[in-house]
Amino acid sequence: MESGRTGPADITGKAVASFDGADDERLRELMQALVRHLHGFAAEVGLTQQEWRSAIEVLTATGHITDERRQEFILWSDTLGLSMFVDALANPLPERATESTVLGPFYVPGSPLRPYGADISEQSAGTPALVHGRIVDATTGEPIAGAELDVWQNGDNRLYAVQDPEAPEHHLRGRFQTREDGTYAFRAVRPVPYPIPDDGPVGRMLAATGRHPWRPAHIHVIVRAPGYQTLVTHVFDRESRYLDSDTVFAVKPSLVRTFVERDPDDPETPAGIDGPWCSLECTVALAPGPAREVADPGRTA
Ligand SMILES: [Fe+2]
């Protein structure tokens, strides 16, 4: 036994070395870097024992509030910018490809396949919006037939169907396929800004630090096509509040588009609309490459 006092660096060294024997090289790298950075963080801020206890309480509360509908861990990742950071690391897309952004906590797989032009709202949800455009190859500009758009959004009550016990399960979500010429169209509603769920530990962090919980209005889409990288992104409404202060840092200027306001006597008014509506042209360019499964860490079903 060596004599001498034990300091913080000795403890870090032992904790890092404890993973030396891990067979899985990547797991060893992750765990050793995690220990180094955690200890480095504590050293940098001079973490007190009371603050350490508070952090444990916050993590405990995060676990308690999380269930198959509420994913507080993703909210932490989103509001700390980690979700966007990891997305940027994973998706270095070519120049002309449509940019990606976060999945968010409200994606639910298994939306119904709907026909060209169909309405995703299953009950009244706001100003009708005709969303249309093409899916194209980012390198050649050629249209992609049979690409799938998986869309979901909120309505004028700010809620996604998964948050709203009053809404039908498939309200404001659906899957669409592009036609031979790469075109798609669907009826949506104009999305509205919404606060992320702020009645839990993430909301308390935002309030304590003087941040707001709001996200600018957007429609979510995942675009999948064989032979192309799966794209997870949003389309943002150019007129929305909070474009410059999205609480999850997901706005990229190239994803901000114009919802064109239309009158009911406009000759292009879709059947069934008898009041003001709007249209949104949104062409999406996919990068060639392998498709991928979209992770859904919050739900196992
Ligand atoms: Fe969203």
Coordinates of C-alpha atoms and ligand atoms in Angstrom, one line a residue:
M1 CA 0.0 0.0 0.0
E2 CA 1.4 3.3 -1.0
S3 CA 1.3 6.1 1.4
G4 CA 0.1 9.6 0.6
R5 CA -3.2 11.3 0.3
T6 CA -5.9 10.5 -2.2
G7 CA -7.0 13.4 -4.4
P8 CA -9.8 13.9 -7.0
A9 CA -7.4 12.9 -9.9
D10 CA -6.6 9.6 -8.2
I11 CA -10.3 8.8 -8.1
T12 CA -10.8 9.7 -11.7
G13 CA -7.8 7.5 -12.7
K14 CA -9.3 4.5 -10.8
A15 CA -12.7 4.9 -12.3
V16 CA -11.4 5.2 -15.8
A17 CA -9.1 2.2 -15.3
S18 CA -12.0 0.1 -14.0
F19 CA -13.2 -0.2 -17.6
D20 CA -9.8 -1.3 -19.0
G21 CA -10.9 -4.9 -19.1
A22 CA -14.2 -4.3 -21.1
D23 CA -14.2 -6.6 -24.1
D24 CA -16.3 -4.3 -26.1
E25 CA -13.9 -1.6 -27.4
R26 CA -16.6 0.9 -28.1
L27 CA -18.3 0.4 -24.8
R28 CA -14.9 0.9 -23.1
E29 CA -14.3 4.2 -25.0
L30 CA -17.8 5.5 -24.1
M31 CA -17.6 4.7 -20.4
Q32 CA -14.1 6.0 -20.0
A33 CA -14.8 9.2 -21.7
L34 CA -18.1 9.6 -19.8
V35 CA -16.2 9.3 -16.5
R36 CA -13.5 11.7 -17.6
H37 CA -16.0 14.3 -18.7
L38 CA -18.3 13.9 -15.7
H39 CA -15.4 14.3 -13.3
G40 CA -14.1 17.2 -15.4
F41 CA -17.5 18.9 -15.2
A42 CA -17.6 18.5 -11.4
A43 CA -14.1 19.8 -11.1
E44 CA -14.7 22.8 -13.3
V45 CA -17.7 24.0 -11.5
G46 CA -16.6 22.8 -8.0
L47 CA -19.7 20.7 -7.7
T48 CA -21.0 20.8 -4.1
Q49 CA -22.6 17.8 -2.4
Q50 CA -25.9 19.6 -2.2
E51 CA -25.8 20.2 -6.0
W52 CA -24.9 16.6 -6.5
R53 CA -28.0 15.6 -4.4
S54 CA -30.2 18.0 -6.5
A55 CA -28.9 16.4 -9.7
I56 CA -29.9 12.9 -8.4
E57 CA -33.3 14.2 -7.4
V58 CA -33.8 15.7 -10.9
L59 CA -32.8 12.4 -12.6
T60 CA -35.2 10.5 -10.3
A61 CA -38.0 12.9 -11.1
T62 CA -37.2 12.5 -14.8
G63 CA -37.6 8.7 -14.5
H64 CA -40.8 9.0 -12.5
I65 CA -42.6 11.3 -15.0
T66 CA -41.5 9.3 -18.0
D67 CA -43.9 6.7 -19.4
E68 CA -45.0 5.5 -22.9
R69 CA -46.5 8.8 -23.7
R70 CA -44.2 11.2 -21.9
Q71 CA -40.5 11.1 -22.6
E72 CA -38.7 13.5 -20.2
F73 CA -35.3 12.2 -21.1
I74 CA -35.7 13.3 -24.7
L75 CA -36.9 16.7 -23.5
W76 CA -33.6 17.1 -21.5
S77 CA -31.6 16.1 -24.6
D78 CA -33.6 18.5 -26.8
T79 CA -33.4 21.5 -24.5
L80 CA -29.7 21.0 -23.8
G81 CA -29.1 21.0 -27.6
L82 CA -27.8 17.4 -27.5
S83 CA -30.4 16.0 -29.9
M84 CA -29.5 18.5 -32.6
F85 CA -25.8 18.0 -31.9
V86 CA -26.0 14.2 -32.3
D87 CA -28.2 14.7 -35.4
A88 CA -25.6 17.0 -36.9
L89 CA -22.8 14.4 -36.2
A90 CA -24.8 11.6 -37.7
N91 CA -26.1 13.3 -40.9
P92 CA -23.4 15.2 -42.8
L93 CA -25.6 15.6 -45.8
P94 CA -24.4 16.8 -49.2
E95 CA -24.9 20.4 -50.2
R96 CA -28.1 20.1 -52.1
A97 CA -29.9 17.6 -49.8
T98 CA -32.7 18.9 -47.6
E99 CA -31.3 19.4 -44.0
S100 CA -32.3 17.2 -41.1
T101 CA -33.6 18.2 -37.7
V102 CA -34.7 16.5 -34.5
L103 CA -37.3 13.7 -34.3
G104 CA -38.9 15.1 -31.1
P105 CA -40.8 13.2 -28.5
F106 CA -44.2 13.0 -30.3
Y107 CA -43.4 10.6 -33.2
V108 CA -45.5 7.4 -33.1
P109 CA -44.8 4.8 -35.7
G110 CA -47.6 3.1 -37.6
S111 CA -49.4 6.1 -39.1
P112 CA -52.1 5.0 -41.6
L113 CA -51.1 5.0 -45.3
R114 CA -53.4 7.6 -46.9
P115 CA -54.1 8.4 -50.6
Y116 CA -52.7 11.3 -52.6
G117 CA -54.3 14.6 -51.4
A118 CA -56.0 13.1 -48.4
D119 CA -56.7 15.0 -45.2
I120 CA -54.7 14.0 -42.1
S121 CA -57.1 15.8 -39.8
E122 CA -59.8 13.6 -38.4
Q123 CA -61.6 16.4 -36.6
S124 CA -61.6 20.2 -36.8
A125 CA -58.0 21.4 -36.1
G126 CA -57.5 24.8 -37.6
T127 CA -56.9 26.6 -41.0
P128 CA -56.7 24.0 -43.8
A129 CA -53.3 23.8 -45.4
L130 CA -52.6 22.0 -48.7
V131 CA -49.0 20.7 -48.6
H132 CA -47.5 19.6 -51.9
G133 CA -44.2 19.2 -53.7
R134 CA -41.8 16.7 -55.0
I135 CA -39.3 14.3 -53.6
V136 CA -36.1 14.4 -55.7
D137 CA -32.6 13.0 -55.8
A138 CA -30.2 15.6 -54.2
T139 CA -27.4 14.7 -56.6
T140 CA -29.3 14.5 -60.0
G141 CA -32.5 16.4 -59.3
E142 CA -34.5 13.5 -60.7
P143 CA -37.9 12.7 -59.1
I144 CA -38.1 9.7 -56.8
A145 CA -41.3 7.6 -57.4
G146 CA -42.7 5.6 -54.4
A147 CA -40.9 7.6 -51.7
E148 CA -42.8 7.7 -48.4
L149 CA -43.6 10.8 -46.3
D150 CA -44.5 10.0 -42.7
V151 CA -46.0 13.3 -41.4
W152 CA -47.3 14.4 -38.0
Q153 CA -48.2 17.8 -36.6
N154 CA -50.2 19.7 -34.0
G155 CA -53.6 21.4 -34.3
D156 CA -54.9 24.7 -33.1
N157 CA -55.2 23.3 -29.5
R158 CA -51.4 23.0 -29.7
L159 CA -51.5 19.3 -29.1
Y160 CA -50.3 16.3 -31.0
A161 CA -52.8 13.4 -31.1
V162 CA -50.5 11.4 -28.7
Q163 CA -50.9 14.1 -26.1
D164 CA -54.6 14.6 -26.6
P165 CA -57.0 12.0 -25.0
E166 CA -59.9 13.6 -27.0
A167 CA -58.3 13.1 -30.4
P168 CA -58.6 10.0 -32.5
E169 CA -55.4 7.9 -32.6
H170 CA -54.5 8.9 -36.2
H171 CA -55.5 12.5 -36.1
L172 CA -53.0 14.8 -37.8
R173 CA -50.7 12.1 -38.9
G174 CA -50.4 9.9 -41.9
R175 CA -48.1 8.3 -44.5
F176 CA -48.1 9.3 -48.2
Q177 CA -46.3 8.0 -51.3
T178 CA -45.0 10.0 -54.2
R179 CA -46.4 9.4 -57.6
E180 CA -44.3 8.4 -60.7
D181 CA -43.3 12.0 -61.2
G182 CA -42.1 12.3 -57.6
T183 CA -45.1 14.5 -56.6
Y184 CA -47.0 14.2 -53.4
A185 CA -49.9 16.2 -51.8
F186 CA -51.8 16.1 -48.5
R187 CA -54.3 18.2 -46.6
A188 CA -53.0 19.4 -43.2
V189 CA -53.7 22.4 -41.0
R190 CA -51.6 25.3 -40.4
P191 CA -49.5 24.3 -37.4
V192 CA -49.2 26.6 -34.3
P193 CA -46.4 27.2 -31.8
Y194 CA -46.5 25.1 -28.7
P195 CA -44.7 24.8 -25.4
I196 CA -42.9 21.5 -24.8
P197 CA -44.4 19.8 -21.7
D198 CA -43.1 22.1 -18.9
D199 CA -44.8 20.6 -15.9
G200 CA -41.8 18.4 -15.0
P201 CA -38.1 18.7 -14.3
V202 CA -37.3 20.2 -17.7
G203 CA -39.9 22.8 -17.3
R204 CA -38.5 23.7 -13.8
M205 CA -35.0 24.0 -15.3
L206 CA -36.4 26.4 -18.1
A207 CA -38.2 28.5 -15.6
A208 CA -35.2 28.7 -13.2
T209 CA -32.9 29.8 -16.0
G210 CA -35.2 32.4 -17.6
R211 CA -35.8 30.3 -20.7
H212 CA -39.2 29.8 -22.4
P213 CA -40.6 26.4 -23.4
W214 CA -41.9 27.4 -26.8
R215 CA -41.3 25.9 -30.3
P216 CA -42.1 27.7 -33.5
A217 CA -44.9 26.3 -35.7
H218 CA -43.8 23.3 -37.8
I219 CA -44.9 20.1 -39.5
H220 CA -42.8 17.0 -38.9
V221 CA -41.8 14.6 -41.7
I222 CA -39.7 11.5 -42.2
V223 CA -39.0 10.8 -45.8
R224 CA -38.0 7.2 -46.8
A225 CA -37.1 5.8 -50.2
P226 CA -35.1 2.7 -51.2
G227 CA -31.5 3.7 -52.0
Y228 CA -31.6 7.0 -50.1
Q229 CA -30.7 8.1 -46.6
T230 CA -33.8 8.4 -44.5
L231 CA -34.5 12.1 -43.7
V232 CA -36.0 13.2 -40.4
T233 CA -36.9 16.9 -40.6
H234 CA -39.5 19.7 -40.1
V235 CA -41.0 22.4 -42.2
F236 CA -41.3 25.7 -40.3
D237 CA -43.8 28.4 -40.9
R238 CA -42.0 31.6 -41.9
E239 CA -44.7 33.7 -40.0
S240 CA -44.3 31.9 -36.7
R241 CA -43.1 33.3 -33.4
Y242 CA -40.1 31.7 -31.8
L243 CA -38.2 31.0 -35.0
D244 CA -35.1 32.7 -33.4
S245 CA -35.5 31.1 -30.0
D246 CA -36.7 27.5 -30.5
T247 CA -36.3 25.9 -27.1
V248 CA -34.8 22.8 -28.7
F249 CA -32.6 24.6 -31.3
A250 CA -34.1 22.7 -34.2
V251 CA -34.6 25.7 -36.7
K252 CA -32.3 25.7 -39.7
P253 CA -32.9 28.6 -42.1
S254 CA -33.3 26.3 -45.1
L255 CA -36.3 24.6 -43.4
V256 CA -38.3 27.8 -43.0
R257 CA -41.0 28.0 -45.7
T258 CA -43.9 30.2 -46.7
F259 CA -47.5 29.2 -46.0
V260 CA -49.4 31.1 -48.8
E261 CA -52.7 32.5 -47.5
R262 CA -55.6 31.8 -49.9
D263 CA -59.2 32.9 -50.2
P264 CA -62.1 30.4 -50.5
D265 CA -62.9 31.8 -54.0
D266 CA -59.4 30.9 -55.2
P267 CA -59.8 28.6 -58.2
E268 CA -57.3 26.2 -56.7
T269 CA -59.4 25.7 -53.5
P270 CA -59.6 22.0 -52.8
A271 CA -63.0 20.4 -52.5
G272 CA -64.5 20.6 -49.1
I273 CA -62.9 23.9 -48.1
D274 CA -65.2 26.8 -47.8
G275 CA -63.2 29.3 -45.7
P276 CA -59.7 30.7 -45.7
W277 CA -56.9 28.2 -46.3
C278 CA -53.3 28.2 -47.2
S279 CA -50.8 26.3 -49.4
L280 CA -47.3 25.2 -48.8
E281 CA -44.9 24.1 -51.5
C282 CA -42.2 21.9 -50.1
T283 CA -39.8 20.0 -52.3
V284 CA -37.5 17.6 -50.5
A285 CA -34.1 16.4 -51.8
L286 CA -32.8 13.1 -50.5
A287 CA -29.1 12.0 -50.5
P288 CA -28.3 8.6 -51.9
G289 CA -27.2 6.1 -49.3
P290 CA -28.5 3.4 -47.0
A291 CA -31.9 3.9 -45.4
R292 CA -32.1 3.6 -41.6
E293 CA -34.6 2.7 -39.0
V294 CA -35.7 5.8 -37.1
A295 CA -35.0 5.2 -33.4
D296 CA -38.0 5.6 -31.1
P297 CA -36.4 5.3 -27.6
G298 CA -39.5 6.4 -25.8
R299 CA -41.8 3.6 -27.0
T300 CA -41.3 -0.1 -27.4
A301 CA -44.6 -0.9 -29.2
Ligands
FE1 FE -43.2 19.2 -33.0

